[in-house]
CSV table of C-alpha atoms in Angstrom, one decimal:
chain,number,residue,atom,x,y,z
V,1,MET,CA,-64.0,137.4,-107.1
V,2,THR,CA,-65.9,135.5,-109.8
V,3,ASP,CA,-66.8,131.9,-109.7
V,4,ALA,CA,-64.7,131.1,-112.7
V,5,ARG,CA,-62.8,127.8,-112.2
V,6,ILE,CA,-59.0,127.8,-112.4
V,7,PRO,CA,-57.2,125.9,-115.2
V,8,THR,CA,-56.0,122.3,-114.7
V,9,ALA,CA,-52.7,120.5,-114.9
V,10,ARG,CA,-51.6,116.9,-114.8
V,11,LEU,CA,-49.5,115.5,-112.1
V,12,GLY,CA,-46.8,113.4,-113.8
V,13,GLU,CA,-47.2,111.8,-117.2
V,14,GLN,CA,-50.0,109.5,-116.1
V,15,GLY,CA,-51.2,111.1,-112.9
V,16,PRO,CA,-54.5,112.8,-112.0
V,17,GLU,CA,-55.6,116.1,-113.6
V,18,VAL,CA,-56.0,118.7,-110.9
V,19,GLY,CA,-56.6,122.5,-110.6
V,20,VAL,CA,-53.3,124.4,-111.0
V,21,GLN,CA,-53.5,125.4,-107.3
V,22,GLY,CA,-54.3,122.9,-104.6
V,23,LEU,CA,-55.2,123.4,-100.9
V,24,GLY,CA,-52.9,122.5,-98.0
V,25,CYS,CA,-55.3,121.3,-95.2
V,26,MET,CA,-52.9,120.9,-92.2
V,27,GLY,CA,-53.7,124.1,-90.5
V,28,MET,CA,-57.4,123.4,-90.5
V,29,SER,CA,-57.0,121.3,-87.4
V,30,PHE,CA,-53.3,121.2,-86.5
V,31,ALA,CA,-50.0,123.2,-86.0
V,32,TYR,CA,-51.0,126.8,-86.5
V,33,GLY,CA,-52.9,127.6,-83.3
V,34,PRO,CA,-56.7,127.9,-82.7
V,35,THR,CA,-59.0,127.2,-85.6
V,36,ASP,CA,-62.7,127.6,-86.5
V,37,ALA,CA,-63.8,124.2,-87.7
V,38,GLU,CA,-67.0,125.6,-89.4
V,39,GLN,CA,-65.1,128.2,-91.3
V,40,ALA,CA,-62.6,125.6,-92.4
V,41,ARG,CA,-65.4,123.5,-93.8
V,42,VAL,CA,-66.7,126.5,-95.7
V,43,ALA,CA,-63.2,127.0,-97.0
V,44,LEU,CA,-63.1,123.5,-98.3
V,45,GLU,CA,-66.4,123.9,-100.2
V,46,ARG,CA,-65.4,127.3,-101.6
V,47,ALA,CA,-62.1,125.9,-102.9
V,48,LEU,CA,-63.9,123.2,-104.8
V,49,GLU,CA,-66.3,125.7,-106.3
V,50,LEU,CA,-63.3,127.6,-107.7
V,51,GLY,CA,-61.7,124.5,-109.2
V,52,VAL,CA,-59.3,123.5,-106.5
V,53,THR,CA,-59.4,119.7,-106.6
V,54,LEU,CA,-56.1,118.6,-105.0
V,55,TYR,CA,-56.5,118.5,-101.2
V,56,ASP,CA,-53.4,117.7,-99.1
V,57,THR,CA,-53.2,116.1,-95.7
V,58,ALA,CA,-51.0,113.6,-93.8
V,59,ASP,CA,-51.4,111.0,-91.1
V,60,ALA,CA,-49.0,112.9,-88.9
V,61,TYR,CA,-51.2,116.1,-88.8
V,62,GLY,CA,-52.6,115.8,-85.3
V,63,ALA,CA,-52.0,112.1,-85.1
V,64,GLY,CA,-54.7,111.4,-87.8
V,65,GLU,CA,-57.1,114.1,-86.7
V,66,ASN,CA,-56.6,116.1,-89.9
V,67,GLU,CA,-57.6,113.1,-92.0
V,68,ARG,CA,-60.7,112.5,-89.8
V,69,PHE,CA,-61.7,116.2,-90.1
V,70,LEU,CA,-61.5,116.0,-93.9
V,71,SER,CA,-63.3,112.7,-94.2
V,72,PRO,CA,-66.9,114.0,-94.5
V,73,PHE,CA,-65.9,116.5,-97.2
V,74,PHE,CA,-64.0,113.9,-99.2
V,75,ARG,CA,-66.8,111.4,-99.0
V,76,ALA,CA,-69.4,114.0,-100.0
V,77,HIS,CA,-67.3,114.9,-103.1
V,78,ARG,CA,-65.4,111.7,-103.8
V,79,ASP,CA,-65.6,111.9,-107.6
V,80,GLU,CA,-64.6,115.6,-107.6
V,81,VAL,CA,-61.5,115.6,-105.4
V,82,VAL,CA,-58.0,114.2,-105.5
V,83,ILE,CA,-57.0,113.1,-102.0
V,84,ALA,CA,-53.3,113.4,-101.2
V,85,THR,CA,-52.0,112.0,-97.9
V,86,LYS,CA,-48.7,110.9,-96.5
V,87,PHE,CA,-46.9,108.4,-94.3
V,88,ALA,CA,-43.5,108.2,-92.7
V,89,LEU,CA,-43.7,110.3,-89.5
V,90,SER,CA,-44.5,107.7,-86.8
V,91,ILE,CA,-45.8,109.1,-83.5
V,92,PRO,CA,-44.9,107.1,-80.4
V,93,PRO,CA,-48.0,106.6,-78.2
V,94,ASP,CA,-46.2,107.7,-75.0
V,95,GLU,CA,-44.6,110.8,-76.7
V,96,PRO,CA,-47.3,112.5,-78.8
V,97,THR,CA,-45.0,115.4,-79.7
V,98,LYS,CA,-42.2,113.2,-81.1
V,99,ARG,CA,-41.9,112.0,-84.7
V,100,ILE,CA,-39.9,109.0,-85.8
V,101,ILE,CA,-39.2,108.6,-89.6
V,102,ARG,CA,-40.2,105.2,-90.8
V,103,ASN,CA,-40.0,103.9,-94.4
V,104,ASP,CA,-40.0,100.2,-93.8
V,105,PRO,CA,-42.5,98.0,-95.7
V,106,PRO,CA,-44.5,96.8,-92.6
V,107,TYR,CA,-45.0,100.3,-91.4
V,108,ILE,CA,-46.1,101.5,-94.8
V,109,ARG,CA,-48.7,98.8,-95.0
V,110,GLU,CA,-49.9,99.7,-91.5
V,111,ALA,CA,-50.0,103.4,-92.3
V,112,VAL,CA,-52.0,103.1,-95.5
V,113,GLU,CA,-54.7,101.0,-93.8
V,114,ALA,CA,-55.0,103.5,-91.0
V,115,SER,CA,-55.3,106.4,-93.4
V,116,LEU,CA,-57.9,104.6,-95.5
V,117,ARG,CA,-60.0,104.0,-92.3
V,118,ARG,CA,-59.7,107.6,-91.1
V,119,LEU,CA,-60.4,109.1,-94.5
V,120,GLY,CA,-63.4,106.8,-95.0
V,121,VAL,CA,-62.5,105.9,-98.6
V,122,ASP,CA,-61.5,102.8,-100.5
V,123,VAL,CA,-58.5,104.2,-102.3
V,124,ILE,CA,-56.0,107.1,-101.9
V,125,ASP,CA,-55.5,109.1,-105.0
V,126,LEU,CA,-51.9,110.3,-104.3
V,127,TYR,CA,-49.8,108.7,-101.6
V,128,TYR,CA,-46.6,110.4,-100.5
V,129,MET,CA,-43.6,109.3,-98.6
V,130,HIS,CA,-43.6,112.3,-96.2
V,131,ARG,CA,-39.9,112.1,-95.2
V,132,ARG,CA,-37.0,109.9,-96.1
V,133,ASP,CA,-35.4,107.4,-93.8
V,134,VAL,CA,-31.9,107.0,-95.2
V,135,ASN,CA,-31.5,103.7,-93.4
V,136,VAL,CA,-34.1,102.0,-95.7
V,137,PRO,CA,-33.3,101.7,-99.4
V,138,ILE,CA,-35.7,103.9,-101.3
V,139,GLU,CA,-36.2,101.1,-103.8
V,140,GLU,CA,-37.5,98.9,-101.0
V,141,SER,CA,-39.9,101.6,-99.8
V,142,VAL,CA,-41.2,102.6,-103.2
V,143,GLY,CA,-41.5,98.9,-104.1
V,144,THR,CA,-44.0,98.5,-101.3
V,145,MET,CA,-45.8,101.6,-102.3
V,146,ALA,CA,-46.0,100.2,-105.9
V,147,ASP,CA,-47.6,97.1,-104.4
V,148,LEU,CA,-50.3,99.2,-102.9
V,149,VAL,CA,-51.0,100.6,-106.4
V,150,ARG,CA,-51.3,97.1,-107.8
V,151,GLU,CA,-53.6,96.1,-104.9
V,152,GLY,CA,-55.9,99.0,-105.6
V,153,LYS,CA,-55.3,100.9,-102.3
V,154,VAL,CA,-53.4,103.7,-103.9
V,155,LYS,CA,-53.7,105.2,-107.4
V,156,HIS,CA,-50.5,107.3,-107.7
V,157,LEU,CA,-47.3,107.8,-105.8
V,158,GLY,CA,-45.5,110.9,-104.5
V,159,LEU,CA,-42.4,111.8,-102.5
V,160,SER,CA,-41.8,114.7,-100.2
V,161,GLU,CA,-38.4,116.4,-99.5
V,162,VAL,CA,-36.3,113.9,-101.5
V,163,THR,CA,-33.0,114.7,-103.2
V,164,ALA,CA,-32.6,114.5,-107.0
V,165,ASP,CA,-30.8,111.1,-106.7
V,166,GLU,CA,-33.5,109.7,-104.4
V,167,LEU,CA,-36.2,110.8,-106.9
V,168,ARG,CA,-34.4,109.1,-109.8
V,169,ALA,CA,-33.9,105.9,-107.9
V,170,ALA,CA,-37.6,105.9,-106.9
V,171,HIS,CA,-38.9,106.7,-110.3
V,172,ALA,CA,-36.9,103.7,-111.7
V,173,VAL,CA,-39.0,101.4,-109.5
V,174,HIS,CA,-42.4,103.0,-110.2
V,175,PRO,CA,-43.5,106.2,-111.9
V,176,ILE,CA,-43.7,109.1,-109.4
V,177,ALA,CA,-46.5,111.6,-110.1
V,178,ALA,CA,-45.4,114.4,-107.8
V,179,VAL,CA,-42.6,115.6,-105.6
V,180,GLN,CA,-43.6,117.9,-102.7
V,181,SER,CA,-41.1,120.3,-101.3
V,182,GLU,CA,-41.0,123.8,-99.9
V,183,TRP,CA,-40.7,126.4,-102.6
V,184,SER,CA,-41.3,130.1,-102.2
V,185,LEU,CA,-39.7,133.5,-102.5
V,186,PHE,CA,-37.9,132.6,-99.3
V,187,SER,CA,-37.1,129.0,-100.0
V,188,ARG,CA,-35.4,128.2,-103.3
V,189,ASP,CA,-32.8,125.5,-102.4
V,190,ILE,CA,-34.6,122.8,-104.5
V,191,GLU,CA,-33.8,124.7,-107.7
V,192,ALA,CA,-30.2,123.5,-107.6
V,193,HIS,CA,-30.9,119.8,-108.0
V,194,VAL,CA,-34.5,118.7,-107.5
V,195,VAL,CA,-36.2,121.0,-110.0
V,196,PRO,CA,-34.0,119.9,-112.9
V,197,ALA,CA,-34.6,116.2,-112.0
V,198,VAL,CA,-38.3,116.8,-111.7
V,199,ARG,CA,-38.3,118.4,-115.1
V,200,ASP,CA,-36.2,115.7,-116.7
V,201,LEU,CA,-38.5,112.9,-115.4
V,202,GLY,CA,-41.8,114.6,-116.2
V,203,VAL,CA,-42.8,114.7,-112.6
V,204,ALA,CA,-44.9,117.5,-111.2
V,205,LEU,CA,-43.7,119.8,-108.4
V,206,VAL,CA,-46.1,120.5,-105.6
V,207,PRO,CA,-44.7,123.4,-103.5
V,208,TYR,CA,-45.8,123.4,-99.9
V,209,SER,CA,-45.6,126.6,-97.8
V,210,PRO,CA,-45.5,128.8,-100.9
V,211,LEU,CA,-46.5,131.7,-98.7
V,212,GLY,CA,-43.6,131.1,-96.3
V,213,ARG,CA,-46.0,129.7,-93.7
V,214,GLY,CA,-47.8,133.0,-93.8
V,215,PHE,CA,-44.8,135.3,-93.3
V,216,LEU,CA,-44.8,136.4,-96.9
V,217,THR,CA,-48.4,137.7,-96.5
V,218,GLY,CA,-47.4,139.9,-93.6
V,219,ALA,CA,-49.8,138.0,-91.3
V,220,PHE,CA,-47.1,138.0,-88.6
V,221,THR,CA,-43.6,139.5,-88.3
V,222,ASP,CA,-42.3,137.8,-85.2
V,223,ALA,CA,-43.5,134.3,-84.3
V,224,GLU,CA,-42.8,134.6,-80.6
V,225,LYS,CA,-44.6,138.0,-80.3
V,226,ASP,CA,-47.5,137.5,-82.7
V,227,LEU,CA,-48.4,133.8,-82.5
V,228,THR,CA,-49.9,131.6,-79.8
V,229,ALA,CA,-47.8,129.3,-77.7
V,230,ASP,CA,-49.1,126.2,-79.6
V,231,ASP,CA,-48.1,127.5,-83.0
V,232,VAL,CA,-45.2,125.4,-84.5
V,233,ARG,CA,-43.8,128.4,-86.3
V,234,ARG,CA,-42.4,129.6,-83.0
V,235,GLY,CA,-39.8,126.9,-83.5
V,236,HIS,CA,-38.8,127.9,-87.0
V,237,PRO,CA,-35.5,129.9,-87.1
V,238,ARG,CA,-36.6,132.3,-89.7
V,239,PHE,CA,-39.5,133.7,-87.7
V,240,THR,CA,-38.0,134.7,-84.4
V,241,GLY,CA,-35.5,137.2,-83.0
V,242,GLY,CA,-33.1,139.0,-85.3
V,243,ASN,CA,-33.9,136.7,-88.1
V,244,ALA,CA,-37.6,137.7,-88.1
V,245,SER,CA,-36.8,141.4,-88.3
V,246,ALA,CA,-34.2,141.0,-91.0
V,247,ASN,CA,-36.5,138.8,-93.1
V,248,ALA,CA,-39.5,141.2,-92.7
V,249,ALA,CA,-37.4,143.9,-94.2
V,250,LEU,CA,-36.9,141.8,-97.3
V,251,LEU,CA,-40.6,142.0,-98.2
V,252,GLU,CA,-40.5,145.6,-99.4
V,253,PRO,CA,-40.3,144.8,-103.1
V,254,VAL,CA,-43.2,142.3,-102.6
V,255,ARG,CA,-45.3,145.0,-101.1
V,256,ALA,CA,-44.4,147.5,-103.8
V,257,ILE,CA,-45.3,145.1,-106.6
V,258,ALA,CA,-48.5,144.2,-104.9
V,259,GLU,CA,-49.5,147.9,-104.6
V,260,ALA,CA,-48.7,148.4,-108.3
V,261,HIS,CA,-51.1,145.6,-109.3
V,262,GLY,CA,-53.7,146.4,-106.7
V,263,VAL,CA,-53.3,143.0,-105.1
V,264,THR,CA,-52.0,141.6,-101.8
V,265,PRO,CA,-48.4,140.6,-101.0
V,266,GLY,CA,-49.5,137.0,-100.6
V,267,GLN,CA,-50.9,137.1,-104.1
V,268,VAL,CA,-47.6,138.3,-105.5
V,269,ALA,CA,-45.8,135.5,-103.6
V,270,LEU,CA,-48.2,132.9,-105.0
V,271,ALA,CA,-48.0,134.3,-108.5
V,272,TRP,CA,-44.2,134.0,-108.3
V,273,VAL,CA,-44.6,130.3,-107.5
V,274,GLN,CA,-47.3,129.6,-110.1
V,275,GLN,CA,-45.1,131.3,-112.7
V,276,ARG,CA,-42.2,128.9,-112.1
V,277,ALA,CA,-44.1,126.5,-114.3
V,278,ALA,CA,-43.3,128.7,-117.3
V,279,VAL,CA,-39.9,129.9,-116.0
V,280,ASP,CA,-38.6,126.4,-115.3
V,281,GLY,CA,-40.6,124.4,-117.8
V,282,LEU,CA,-42.4,122.0,-115.5
V,283,THR,CA,-45.8,121.4,-114.0
V,284,VAL,CA,-46.2,123.3,-110.7
V,285,VAL,CA,-49.2,123.0,-108.4
V,286,PRO,CA,-48.7,124.9,-105.2
V,287,ILE,CA,-50.8,124.0,-102.1
V,288,PRO,CA,-51.1,127.2,-100.0
V,289,GLY,CA,-52.8,126.4,-96.7
V,290,THR,CA,-55.7,128.3,-95.2
V,291,ARG,CA,-58.8,127.7,-93.2
V,292,LYS,CA,-60.7,130.8,-94.3
V,293,PRO,CA,-62.9,131.0,-97.4
V,294,GLY,CA,-61.9,134.6,-98.0
V,295,ARG,CA,-58.2,133.5,-98.1
V,296,VAL,CA,-59.1,130.7,-100.5
V,297,GLU,CA,-60.6,133.3,-102.9
V,298,GLU,CA,-57.5,135.5,-102.6
V,299,ASN,CA,-55.1,132.6,-103.2
V,300,VAL,CA,-57.0,131.3,-106.2
V,301,ALA,CA,-57.1,134.8,-107.7
V,302,ALA,CA,-53.3,134.7,-107.8
V,303,THR,CA,-53.4,132.1,-110.6
V,304,ALA,CA,-54.6,134.9,-112.9
V,305,LEU,CA,-51.8,137.3,-111.9
V,306,THR,CA,-48.8,137.5,-114.2
V,307,LEU,CA,-45.6,139.2,-113.1
V,308,THR,CA,-43.5,141.0,-115.6
V,309,GLY,CA,-39.9,140.2,-116.3
V,310,GLU,CA,-38.8,143.3,-114.5
V,311,GLU,CA,-40.9,142.4,-111.4
V,312,LEU,CA,-39.4,138.9,-111.4
V,313,ALA,CA,-36.0,140.4,-111.5
V,314,ARG,CA,-36.8,142.6,-108.5
V,315,LEU,CA,-37.9,139.5,-106.5
V,316,GLU,CA,-34.9,137.4,-107.6
V,317,PRO,CA,-32.4,138.5,-104.8
V,318,ILE,CA,-34.7,137.9,-101.9
V,319,ALA,CA,-34.1,134.2,-101.2
V,320,ALA,CA,-30.3,134.6,-101.0
V,321,LYS,CA,-30.7,137.2,-98.2
V,322,VAL,CA,-33.1,135.2,-96.0
V,323,ALA,CA,-31.7,134.8,-92.4
V,324,GLY,CA,-32.1,131.3,-90.9
V,325,THR,CA,-32.8,127.9,-92.3
V,326,ARG,CA,-36.3,126.7,-93.1
V,327,TYR,CA,-36.1,123.9,-90.4
V,328,PRO,CA,-34.1,123.7,-87.2
V,329,ASP,CA,-32.7,120.4,-88.5
V,330,MET,CA,-32.3,120.4,-92.3
V,331,THR,CA,-31.3,116.7,-92.5
V,332,PHE,CA,-35.0,116.0,-92.9
V,333,ALA,CA,-35.2,118.2,-96.0
V,334,SER,CA,-33.7,117.5,-99.4
V,335,ALA,CA,-31.2,120.3,-99.3
V,336,GLY,CA,-29.7,118.9,-96.1
V,337,ARG,CA,-28.8,115.7,-97.9
V,338,GLU,CA,-27.8,117.0,-101.4
C-alpha cells in the first residue's frame, strides 16, 4: 500500500470537496462489539494520510460517546477534515436502548448545540437529518436546519434514508449537499427512486454500510454464532438463521472476482459501490466503517480497482436474491415509505 492520496469529489454543487471514500466511525466506540480505542485512533490518522477527509458520526452513536471519542482527532486536524454528524434519534434518559425519531425545530436546535459541545468545534461541516419523522413537515425541519447554516453553526445540509419526494421537498427549501442511504451489492432498493432524484438535483450520494455491515467481506457468516452478544447485527434479519446461510452462498462470484484480481472480497464490494458514480452518473462517496488501520488501507485501495463490464454483470443478480430485509422495521428506511 502506497501513501498516494485518493482523488476527491464535491458533495453537491456547492458542498465541501472530500476524498472519494470517507470513513464511517460508528463502530469505533459503538454497536459492533468490543473495540480497541488506540487502534481506532491510529485508523483515523492513517485514513487522513491516505486522503480520506469525510468522517461520519452521529449523536445517537453511544448517546454522544462516538462524537466525544472523535473530538480530539477533529480538533487536531480541524482544517483538514470534513465533520459529518446527525440528529433525529432521541434517546430517553430512562431507556438508553430506545430511539425516538424527532425532527421538530426545538429538538434540532437542542441537538446541534449538544453535538457542537461534544465535538469541541465551532461549526459542523455537514449536518444530517438521521431519520425522518413523517409527522413533522420536512419543509419545517429543513427550514430550521437552514437557519443553522445562516447562524454559522452548520455549513452544509444532508439527509439520511429519505424518499425521492422527501429529498425534492427538502432541496426546494435549502440546497442539500448529500443523501446518506445504505447501498451495496446486497442493498439496492434506493436505485428505483432515490438515485434518479439525487442525480437530477446534483446531490451527492453517501452510501453507508457498503460492505453489508461486514458480511460482504466474509468477516462473519452467522451473526448469532460469530458475533458477541452486544453486537447490533444479531438483530438484523439478513445475518441470522436460514437467511444467513442463504446469503453467504451468494458471495461466490464476489470471491471469484476477488481471486482473479488478487484482492479481497471486501475490495470488490467497495469497488462496485465506487463504480456506481460512473454507472449511474452521480457523485458517490461511500463511508465504509472500520476501526483498524490495516482495513483502512485495504478499503482505500479499492478506489483504484476497476471492475470490467463482464464482472459487473456477474454481480448484478445478487441483490435480488438476498434473503431478509435490511432492517427489522423498514418504515425507518426510504424504501419502506416509497
